[in-house]
mmCIF file of C-alpha atoms in Angstrom:
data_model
loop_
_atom_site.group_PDB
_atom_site.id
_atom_site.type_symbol
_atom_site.label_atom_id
_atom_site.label_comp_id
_atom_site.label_asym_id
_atom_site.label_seq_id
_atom_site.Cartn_x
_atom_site.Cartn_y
_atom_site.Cartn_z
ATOM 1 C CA UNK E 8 0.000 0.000 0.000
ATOM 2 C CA UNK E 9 1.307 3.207 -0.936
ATOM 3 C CA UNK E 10 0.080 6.311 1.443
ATOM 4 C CA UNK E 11 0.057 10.024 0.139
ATOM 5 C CA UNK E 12 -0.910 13.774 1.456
ATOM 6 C CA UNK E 13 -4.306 13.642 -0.362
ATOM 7 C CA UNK E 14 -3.804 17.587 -1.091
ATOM 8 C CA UNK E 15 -0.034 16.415 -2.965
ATOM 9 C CA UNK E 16 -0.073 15.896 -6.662
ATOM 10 C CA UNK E 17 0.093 12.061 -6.822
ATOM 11 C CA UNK E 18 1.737 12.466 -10.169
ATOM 12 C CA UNK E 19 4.589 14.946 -9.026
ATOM 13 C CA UNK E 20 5.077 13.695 -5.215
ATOM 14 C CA UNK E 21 6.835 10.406 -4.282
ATOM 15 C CA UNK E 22 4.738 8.457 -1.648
ATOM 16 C CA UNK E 23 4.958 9.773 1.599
ATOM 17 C CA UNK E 24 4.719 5.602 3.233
ATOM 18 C CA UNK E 25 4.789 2.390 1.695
ATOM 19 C CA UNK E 26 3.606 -0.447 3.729
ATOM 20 C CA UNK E 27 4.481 -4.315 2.325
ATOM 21 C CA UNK E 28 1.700 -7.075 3.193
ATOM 22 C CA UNK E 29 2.502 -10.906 2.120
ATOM 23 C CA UNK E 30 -0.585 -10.955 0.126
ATOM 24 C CA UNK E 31 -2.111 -9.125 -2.874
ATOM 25 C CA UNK E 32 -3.900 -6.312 -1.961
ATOM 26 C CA UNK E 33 -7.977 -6.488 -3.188
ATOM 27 C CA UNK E 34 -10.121 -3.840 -1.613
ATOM 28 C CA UNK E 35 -9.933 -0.583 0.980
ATOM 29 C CA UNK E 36 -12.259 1.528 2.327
ATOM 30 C CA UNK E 37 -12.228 3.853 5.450
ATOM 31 C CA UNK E 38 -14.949 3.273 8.407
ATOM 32 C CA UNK E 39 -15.266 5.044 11.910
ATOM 33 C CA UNK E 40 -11.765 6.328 11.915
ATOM 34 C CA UNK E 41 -10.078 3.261 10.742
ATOM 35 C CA UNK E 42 -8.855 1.539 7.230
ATOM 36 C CA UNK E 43 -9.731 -1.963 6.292
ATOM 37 C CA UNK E 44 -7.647 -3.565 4.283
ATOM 38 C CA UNK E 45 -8.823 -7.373 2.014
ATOM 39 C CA UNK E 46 -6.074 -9.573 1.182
ATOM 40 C CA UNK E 47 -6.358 -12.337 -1.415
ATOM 41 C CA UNK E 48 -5.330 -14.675 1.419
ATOM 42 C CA UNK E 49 -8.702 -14.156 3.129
ATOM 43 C CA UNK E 50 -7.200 -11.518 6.003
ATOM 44 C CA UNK E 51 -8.788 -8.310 6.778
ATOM 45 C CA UNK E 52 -6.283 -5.505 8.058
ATOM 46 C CA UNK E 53 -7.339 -3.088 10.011
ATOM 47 C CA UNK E 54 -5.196 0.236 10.786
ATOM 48 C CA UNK E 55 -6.324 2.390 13.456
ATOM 49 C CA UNK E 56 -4.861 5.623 15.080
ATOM 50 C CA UNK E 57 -2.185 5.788 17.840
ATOM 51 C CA UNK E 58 -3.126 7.975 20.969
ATOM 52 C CA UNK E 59 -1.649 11.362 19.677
ATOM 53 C CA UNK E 60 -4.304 10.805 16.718
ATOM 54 C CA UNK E 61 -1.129 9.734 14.137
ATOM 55 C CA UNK E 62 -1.669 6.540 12.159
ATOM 56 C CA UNK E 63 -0.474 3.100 13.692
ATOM 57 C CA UNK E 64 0.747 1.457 10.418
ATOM 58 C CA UNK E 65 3.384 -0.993 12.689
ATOM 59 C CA UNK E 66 1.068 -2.869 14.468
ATOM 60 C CA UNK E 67 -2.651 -3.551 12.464
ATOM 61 C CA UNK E 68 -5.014 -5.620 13.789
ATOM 62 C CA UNK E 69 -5.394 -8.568 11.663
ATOM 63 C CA UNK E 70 -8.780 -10.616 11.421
ATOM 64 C CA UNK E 71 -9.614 -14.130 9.205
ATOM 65 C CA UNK E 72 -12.418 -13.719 7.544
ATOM 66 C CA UNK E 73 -11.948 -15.541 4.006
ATOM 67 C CA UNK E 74 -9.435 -17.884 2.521
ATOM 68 C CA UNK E 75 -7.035 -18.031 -0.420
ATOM 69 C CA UNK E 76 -9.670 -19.760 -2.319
ATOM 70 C CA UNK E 77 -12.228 -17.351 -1.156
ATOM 71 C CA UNK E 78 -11.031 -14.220 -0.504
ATOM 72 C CA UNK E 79 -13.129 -10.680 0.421
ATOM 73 C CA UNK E 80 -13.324 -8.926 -3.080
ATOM 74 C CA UNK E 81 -15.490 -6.254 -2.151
ATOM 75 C CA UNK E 82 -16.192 -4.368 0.813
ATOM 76 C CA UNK E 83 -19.027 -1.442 1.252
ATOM 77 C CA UNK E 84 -19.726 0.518 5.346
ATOM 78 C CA UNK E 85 -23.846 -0.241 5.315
ATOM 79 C CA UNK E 86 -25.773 1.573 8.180
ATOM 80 C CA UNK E 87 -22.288 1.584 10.370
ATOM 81 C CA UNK E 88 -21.488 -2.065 9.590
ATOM 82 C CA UNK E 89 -18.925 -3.293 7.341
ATOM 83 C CA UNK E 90 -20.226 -5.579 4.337
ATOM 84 C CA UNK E 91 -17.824 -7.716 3.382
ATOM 85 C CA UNK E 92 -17.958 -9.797 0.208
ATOM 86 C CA UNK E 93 -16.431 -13.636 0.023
ATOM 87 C CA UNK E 94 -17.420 -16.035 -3.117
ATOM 88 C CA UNK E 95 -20.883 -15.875 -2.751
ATOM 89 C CA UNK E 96 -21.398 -14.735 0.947
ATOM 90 C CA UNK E 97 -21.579 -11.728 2.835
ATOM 91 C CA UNK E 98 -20.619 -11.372 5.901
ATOM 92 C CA UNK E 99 -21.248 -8.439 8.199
ATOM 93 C CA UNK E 100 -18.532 -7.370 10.003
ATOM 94 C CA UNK E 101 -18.795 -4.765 13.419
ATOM 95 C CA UNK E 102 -16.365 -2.105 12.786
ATOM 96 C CA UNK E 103 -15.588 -1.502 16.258
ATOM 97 C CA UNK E 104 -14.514 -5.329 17.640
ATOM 98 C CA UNK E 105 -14.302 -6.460 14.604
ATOM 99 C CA UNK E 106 -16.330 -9.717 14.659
ATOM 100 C CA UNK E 107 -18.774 -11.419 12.376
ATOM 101 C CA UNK E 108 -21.649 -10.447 13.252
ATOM 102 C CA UNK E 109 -24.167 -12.464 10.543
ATOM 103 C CA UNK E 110 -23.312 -13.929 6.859
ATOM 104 C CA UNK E 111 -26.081 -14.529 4.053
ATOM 105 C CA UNK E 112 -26.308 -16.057 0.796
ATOM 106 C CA UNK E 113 -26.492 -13.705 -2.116
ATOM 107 C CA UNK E 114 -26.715 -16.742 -4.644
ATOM 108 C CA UNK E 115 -26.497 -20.335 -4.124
ATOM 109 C CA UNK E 116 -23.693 -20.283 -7.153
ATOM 110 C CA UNK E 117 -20.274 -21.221 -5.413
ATOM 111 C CA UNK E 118 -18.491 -19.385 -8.426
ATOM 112 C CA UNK E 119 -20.027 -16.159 -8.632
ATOM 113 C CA UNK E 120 -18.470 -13.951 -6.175
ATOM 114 C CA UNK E 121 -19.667 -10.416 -5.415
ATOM 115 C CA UNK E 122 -18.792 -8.324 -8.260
ATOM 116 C CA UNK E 123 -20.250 -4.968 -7.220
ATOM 117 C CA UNK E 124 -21.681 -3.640 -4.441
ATOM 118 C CA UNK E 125 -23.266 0.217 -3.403
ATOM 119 C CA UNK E 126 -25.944 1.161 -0.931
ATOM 120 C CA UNK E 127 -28.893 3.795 -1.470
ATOM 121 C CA UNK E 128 -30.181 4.429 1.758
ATOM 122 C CA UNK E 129 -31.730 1.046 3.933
ATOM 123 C CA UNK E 130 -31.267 -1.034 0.809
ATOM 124 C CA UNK E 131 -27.652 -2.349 -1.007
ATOM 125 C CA UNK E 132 -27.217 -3.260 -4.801
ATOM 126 C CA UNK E 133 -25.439 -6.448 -5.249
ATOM 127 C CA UNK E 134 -24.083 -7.844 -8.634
ATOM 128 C CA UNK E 135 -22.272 -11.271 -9.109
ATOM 129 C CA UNK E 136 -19.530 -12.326 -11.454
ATOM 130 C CA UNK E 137 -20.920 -13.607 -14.656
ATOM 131 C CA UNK E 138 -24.290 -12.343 -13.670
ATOM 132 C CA UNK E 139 -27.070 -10.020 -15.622
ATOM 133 C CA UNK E 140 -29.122 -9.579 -12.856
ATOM 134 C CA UNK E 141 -28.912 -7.062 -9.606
ATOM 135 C CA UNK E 142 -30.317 -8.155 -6.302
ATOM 136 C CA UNK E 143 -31.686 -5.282 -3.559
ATOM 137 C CA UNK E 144 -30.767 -6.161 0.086
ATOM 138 C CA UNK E 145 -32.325 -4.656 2.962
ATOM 139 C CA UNK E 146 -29.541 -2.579 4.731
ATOM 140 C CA UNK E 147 -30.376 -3.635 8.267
ATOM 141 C CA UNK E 148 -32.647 -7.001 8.125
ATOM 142 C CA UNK E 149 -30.540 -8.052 5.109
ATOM 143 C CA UNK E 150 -33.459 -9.277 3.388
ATOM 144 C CA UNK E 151 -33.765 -10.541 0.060
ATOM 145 C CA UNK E 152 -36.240 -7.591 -1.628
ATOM 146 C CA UNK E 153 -35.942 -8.147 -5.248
ATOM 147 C CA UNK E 154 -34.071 -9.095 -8.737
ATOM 148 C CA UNK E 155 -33.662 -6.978 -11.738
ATOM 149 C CA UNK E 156 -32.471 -8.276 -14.825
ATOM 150 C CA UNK E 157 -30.959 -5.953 -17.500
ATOM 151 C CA UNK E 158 -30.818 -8.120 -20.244
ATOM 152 C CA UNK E 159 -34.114 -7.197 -22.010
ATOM 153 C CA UNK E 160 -33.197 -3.591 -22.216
ATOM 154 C CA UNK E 161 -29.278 -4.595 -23.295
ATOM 155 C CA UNK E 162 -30.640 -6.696 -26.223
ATOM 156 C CA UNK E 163 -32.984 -3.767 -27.018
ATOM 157 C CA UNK E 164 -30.280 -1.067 -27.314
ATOM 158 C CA UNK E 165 -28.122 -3.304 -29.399
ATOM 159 C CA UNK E 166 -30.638 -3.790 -32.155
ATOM 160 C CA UNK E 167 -28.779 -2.004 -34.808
ATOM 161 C CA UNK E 168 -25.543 -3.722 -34.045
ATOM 162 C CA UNK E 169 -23.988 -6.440 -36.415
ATOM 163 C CA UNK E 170 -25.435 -9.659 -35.465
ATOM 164 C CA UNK E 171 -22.444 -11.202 -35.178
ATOM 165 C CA UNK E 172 -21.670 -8.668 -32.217
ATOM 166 C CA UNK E 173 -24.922 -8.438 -30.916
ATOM 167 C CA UNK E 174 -25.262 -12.459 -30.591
ATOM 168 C CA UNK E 175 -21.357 -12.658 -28.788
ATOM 169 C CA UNK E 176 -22.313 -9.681 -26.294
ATOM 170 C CA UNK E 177 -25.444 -11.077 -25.109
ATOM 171 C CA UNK E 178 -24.491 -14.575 -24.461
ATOM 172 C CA UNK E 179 -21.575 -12.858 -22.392
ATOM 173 C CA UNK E 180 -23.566 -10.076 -20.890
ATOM 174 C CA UNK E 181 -22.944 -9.282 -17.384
ATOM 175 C CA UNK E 182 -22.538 -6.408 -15.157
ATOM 176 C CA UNK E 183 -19.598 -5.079 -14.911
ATOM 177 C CA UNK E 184 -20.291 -1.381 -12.575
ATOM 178 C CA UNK E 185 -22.816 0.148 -10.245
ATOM 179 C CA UNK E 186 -23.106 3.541 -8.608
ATOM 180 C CA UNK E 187 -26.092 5.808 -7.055
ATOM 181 C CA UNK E 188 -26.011 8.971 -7.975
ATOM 182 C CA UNK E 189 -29.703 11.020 -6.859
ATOM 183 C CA UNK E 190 -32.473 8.543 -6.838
ATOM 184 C CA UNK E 191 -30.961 6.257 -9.428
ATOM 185 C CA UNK E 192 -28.719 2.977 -9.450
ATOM 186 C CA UNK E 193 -26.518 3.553 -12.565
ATOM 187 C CA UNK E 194 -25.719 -0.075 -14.521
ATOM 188 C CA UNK E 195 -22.384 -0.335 -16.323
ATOM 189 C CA UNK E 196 -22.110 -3.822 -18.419
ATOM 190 C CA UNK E 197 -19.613 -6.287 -20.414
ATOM 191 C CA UNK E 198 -21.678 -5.024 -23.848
ATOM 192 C CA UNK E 199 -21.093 -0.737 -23.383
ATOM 193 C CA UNK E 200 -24.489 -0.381 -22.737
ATOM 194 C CA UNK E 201 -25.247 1.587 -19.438
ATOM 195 C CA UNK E 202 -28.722 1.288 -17.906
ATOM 196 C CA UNK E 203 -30.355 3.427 -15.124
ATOM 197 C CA UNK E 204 -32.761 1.890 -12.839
ATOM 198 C CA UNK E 205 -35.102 4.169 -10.842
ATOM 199 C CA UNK E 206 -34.115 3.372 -6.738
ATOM 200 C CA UNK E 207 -37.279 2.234 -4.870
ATOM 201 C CA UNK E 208 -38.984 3.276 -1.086
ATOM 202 C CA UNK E 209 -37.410 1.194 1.199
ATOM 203 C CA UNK E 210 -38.412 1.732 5.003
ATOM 204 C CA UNK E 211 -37.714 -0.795 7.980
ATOM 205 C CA UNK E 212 -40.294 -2.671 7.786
ATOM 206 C CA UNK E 213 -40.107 -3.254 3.454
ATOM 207 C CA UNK E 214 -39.811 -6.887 2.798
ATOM 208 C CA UNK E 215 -39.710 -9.238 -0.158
ATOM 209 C CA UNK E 216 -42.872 -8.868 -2.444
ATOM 210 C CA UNK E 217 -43.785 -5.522 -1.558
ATOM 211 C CA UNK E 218 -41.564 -3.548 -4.059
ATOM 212 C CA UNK E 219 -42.398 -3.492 -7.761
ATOM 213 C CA UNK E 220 -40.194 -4.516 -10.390
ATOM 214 C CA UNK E 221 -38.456 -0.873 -11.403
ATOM 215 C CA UNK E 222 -38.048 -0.228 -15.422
ATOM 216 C CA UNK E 223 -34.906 -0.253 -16.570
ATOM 217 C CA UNK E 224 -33.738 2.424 -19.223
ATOM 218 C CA UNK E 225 -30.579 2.049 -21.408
ATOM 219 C CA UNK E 226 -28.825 5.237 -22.256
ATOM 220 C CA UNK E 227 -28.131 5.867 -25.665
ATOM 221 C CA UNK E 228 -24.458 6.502 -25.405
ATOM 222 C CA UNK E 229 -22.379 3.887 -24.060
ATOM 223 C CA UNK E 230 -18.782 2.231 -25.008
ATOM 224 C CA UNK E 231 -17.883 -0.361 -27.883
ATOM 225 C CA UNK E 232 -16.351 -2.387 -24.843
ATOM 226 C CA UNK E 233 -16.956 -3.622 -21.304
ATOM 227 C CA UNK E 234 -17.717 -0.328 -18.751
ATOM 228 C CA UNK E 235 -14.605 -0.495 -16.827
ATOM 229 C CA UNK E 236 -16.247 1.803 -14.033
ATOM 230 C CA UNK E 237 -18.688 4.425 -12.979
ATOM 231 C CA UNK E 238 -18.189 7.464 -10.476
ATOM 232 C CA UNK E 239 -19.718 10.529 -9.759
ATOM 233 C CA UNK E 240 -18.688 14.015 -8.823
ATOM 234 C CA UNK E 241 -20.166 17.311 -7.705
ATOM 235 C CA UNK E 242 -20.169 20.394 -10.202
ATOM 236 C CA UNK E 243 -18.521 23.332 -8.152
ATOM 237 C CA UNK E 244 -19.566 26.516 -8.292
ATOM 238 C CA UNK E 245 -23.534 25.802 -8.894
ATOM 239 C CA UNK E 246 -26.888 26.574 -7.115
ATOM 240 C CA UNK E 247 -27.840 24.207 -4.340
ATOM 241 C CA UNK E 248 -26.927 22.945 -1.100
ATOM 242 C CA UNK E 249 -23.543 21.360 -1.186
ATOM 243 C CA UNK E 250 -21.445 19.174 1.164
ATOM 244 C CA UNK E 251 -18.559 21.280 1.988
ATOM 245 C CA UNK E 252 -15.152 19.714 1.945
ATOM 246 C CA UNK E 253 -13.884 19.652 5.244
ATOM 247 C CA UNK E 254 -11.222 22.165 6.248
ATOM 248 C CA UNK E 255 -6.791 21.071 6.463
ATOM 249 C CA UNK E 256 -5.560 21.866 9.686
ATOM 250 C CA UNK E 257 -2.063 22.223 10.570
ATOM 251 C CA UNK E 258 -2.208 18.526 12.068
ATOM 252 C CA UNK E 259 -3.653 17.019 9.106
ATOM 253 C CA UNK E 260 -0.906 18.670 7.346
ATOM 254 C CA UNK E 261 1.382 16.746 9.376
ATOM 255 C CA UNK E 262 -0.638 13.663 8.566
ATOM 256 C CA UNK E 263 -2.263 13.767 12.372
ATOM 257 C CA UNK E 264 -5.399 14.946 14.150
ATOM 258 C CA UNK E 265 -5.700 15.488 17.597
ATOM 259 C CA UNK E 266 -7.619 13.135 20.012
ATOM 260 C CA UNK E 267 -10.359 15.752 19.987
ATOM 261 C CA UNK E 268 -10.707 16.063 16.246
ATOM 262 C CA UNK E 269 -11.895 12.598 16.013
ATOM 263 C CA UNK E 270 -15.132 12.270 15.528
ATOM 264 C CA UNK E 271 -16.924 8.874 14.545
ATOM 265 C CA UNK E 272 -17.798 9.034 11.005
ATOM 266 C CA UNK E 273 -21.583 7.597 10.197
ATOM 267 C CA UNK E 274 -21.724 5.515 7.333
ATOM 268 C CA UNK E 275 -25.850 6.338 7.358
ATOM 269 C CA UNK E 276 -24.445 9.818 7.020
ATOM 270 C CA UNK E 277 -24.391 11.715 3.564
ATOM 271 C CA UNK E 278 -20.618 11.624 2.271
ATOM 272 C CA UNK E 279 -21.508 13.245 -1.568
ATOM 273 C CA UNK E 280 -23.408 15.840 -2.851
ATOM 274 C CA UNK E 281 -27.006 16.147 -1.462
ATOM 275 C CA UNK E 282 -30.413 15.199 -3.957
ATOM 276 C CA UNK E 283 -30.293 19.295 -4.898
ATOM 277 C CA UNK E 284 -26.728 19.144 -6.180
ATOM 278 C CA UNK E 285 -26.034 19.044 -9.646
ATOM 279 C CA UNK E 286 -23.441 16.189 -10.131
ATOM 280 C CA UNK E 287 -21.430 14.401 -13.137
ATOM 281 C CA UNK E 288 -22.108 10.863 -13.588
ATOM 282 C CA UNK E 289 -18.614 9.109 -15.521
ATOM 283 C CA UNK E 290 -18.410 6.333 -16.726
ATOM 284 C CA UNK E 291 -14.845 4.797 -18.165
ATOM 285 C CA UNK E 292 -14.786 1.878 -21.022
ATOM 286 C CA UNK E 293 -13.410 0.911 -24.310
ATOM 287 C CA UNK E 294 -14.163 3.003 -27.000
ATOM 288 C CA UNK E 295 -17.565 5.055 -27.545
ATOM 289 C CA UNK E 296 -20.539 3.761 -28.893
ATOM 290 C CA UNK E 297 -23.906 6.072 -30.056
ATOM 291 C CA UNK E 298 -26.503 2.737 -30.121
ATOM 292 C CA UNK E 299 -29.394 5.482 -31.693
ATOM 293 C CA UNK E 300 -27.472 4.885 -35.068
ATOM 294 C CA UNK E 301 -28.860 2.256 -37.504
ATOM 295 C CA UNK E 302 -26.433 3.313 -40.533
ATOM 296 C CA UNK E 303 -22.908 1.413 -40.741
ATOM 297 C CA UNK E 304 -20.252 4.560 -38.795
ATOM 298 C CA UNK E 305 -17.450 5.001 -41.180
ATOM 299 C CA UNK E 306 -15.140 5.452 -38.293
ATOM 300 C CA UNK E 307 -16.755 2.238 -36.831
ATOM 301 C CA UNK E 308 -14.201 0.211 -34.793
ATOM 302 C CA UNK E 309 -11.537 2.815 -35.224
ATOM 303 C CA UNK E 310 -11.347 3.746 -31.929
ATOM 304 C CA UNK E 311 -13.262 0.488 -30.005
ATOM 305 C CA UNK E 312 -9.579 -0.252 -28.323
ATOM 306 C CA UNK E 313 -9.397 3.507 -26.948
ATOM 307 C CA UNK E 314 -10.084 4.443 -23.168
ATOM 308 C CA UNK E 315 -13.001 7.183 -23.185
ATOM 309 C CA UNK E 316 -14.586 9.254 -20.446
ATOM 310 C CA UNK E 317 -18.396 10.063 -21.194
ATOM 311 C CA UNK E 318 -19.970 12.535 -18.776
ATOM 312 C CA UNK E 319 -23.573 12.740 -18.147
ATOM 313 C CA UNK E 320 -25.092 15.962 -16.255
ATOM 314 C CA UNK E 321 -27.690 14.796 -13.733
#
């Protein structure tokens, strides 16, 4: 793991810390004032802060919670829990000491691990390897609420492709990216295609059978290749209540906070831009693809091997 001064220029800066584990390195996130670390061995890391508030990267805690043949691939803080997902389990981990505290099923397929995972308020997205479908979770019962499958509206937006192409992408067709952004769960997939699925009500007591089936829309700008990823970011400078960034200190500067500068950090809280923010949704794939054209592109598979960035104002 290499650690920098988030406000150096990663490009221009050598790290500031490099810390060596014994195993490959899969996912981290940061939760109530600590970084969790998934090895492909199965071990979660944790790193915690020392009592003058500096970070304790000589002695993490280290807890089992996979194996080498089933290691945590991705991790996501739900309602001030840590999800944690291993082949085709989760397991809920407590943040604070750092035990299991309940695992569930999220298909009965031994070889499709959690691919993706993102929350939208009391319910969490899940997407498998090799899968076309998304499955809603309840946050805090962990409920199973409901399936979506994209493949109908996939097929549908590649209706002028060749059917050569068309036939290959949909028998491989799986998800490949997910993101919320506002009150929609953003699809990225193997074909280009991106889809946009409206996020339903969920309240405490929601349970399976009492949410409709949402629609699913495909965009009609997407990539020639697989979506590679999708993120979001607030537009600066704009009408509407925004989440300001949080002021440097000196001791931040110095890579430290004070004891009394610590504050627990909510995963239930709102970390991006609030529902009147105007935001960027990006999405990152192999070449560009307009789907609304029926006529053969001149320039068609010119650039299908070229990253692109398309940005989406929402």
């Amino acid at each position: 793991i290499h650690i920098f001064q988030a406000c150096d220029n990663i490009k221009t800066t050598k790290n500031k810390l490099k810390i060596q584990h014994g195993s490959p390195v899969h996912c981290i996130i940061y939760l109530d004032n600590k970084v969790f670390v998934s090895l492909l061995n199965g071990d979660l890391i944790v790193y915690k802060r020392d009592q003058e508030g500096l970070w304790d990267t000589e002695c993490p805690y280290t807890r089992t919670i996979g194996s080498p043949t089933s290691p945590i691939t991705k991790m996501l803080a739900v309602a001030g829990k840590l999800w944690c997902g291993c082949q085709n389990q989760i397991y809920v981990v407590n943040p604070l000491a750092f035990n299991i505290e309940t695992s569930f099923q999220v298909t009965p397929d031994t070889n499709r691990a959690v691919q993706c995972l993102v929350c939208s308020g009391q319910g969490v997205w899940v997407a498998s390897q090799q899968s076309s479908k998304v499955m809603l979770f309840h946050a805090v019962t962990y409920e199973f609420l409901l399936e979506v499958s994209i493949a109908q509206a996939v097929s549908q937006k590649l209706q002028s492709a060749d059917d050569i192409i068309r036939q290959h992408k949909a028998a491989c067709l799986r998800i490949t990216a997910l993101l919320v952004c506002k009150d929609l769960l953003w699809v990225g997939t193997s074909a280009g295609v991106i889809l946009t699925i409206p996020i339903p009500r969920i309240t405490s007591t929601s349970t399976r059978g009492c949410l409709a089936t949402p629609a699913v829309t495909g965009l009609p700008y997407g990539h020639t290749g697989h979506v590679r990823f999708l993120t979001s970011v607030e537009i600066s400078g704009t009408a509407g209540t925004k989440v300001d960034a949080p002021r440097e200190t000196a001791g931040e500067r110095a890579g430290g906070y004070s004891v009394h500068d610590i504050h627990r950090r909510s995963s239930m809280a709102a970390t991006t831009a609030t529902m009147a923010s105007r935001m960027l949704v990006i999405s990152g794939g192999d070449g560009y693809e307009d789907f609304r054209s029926n006529a053969a592109n001149e320039g068609a598979g010119r650039d299908d091997s070229t990253n692109h960035l398309l940005l989406w104002q929402v």
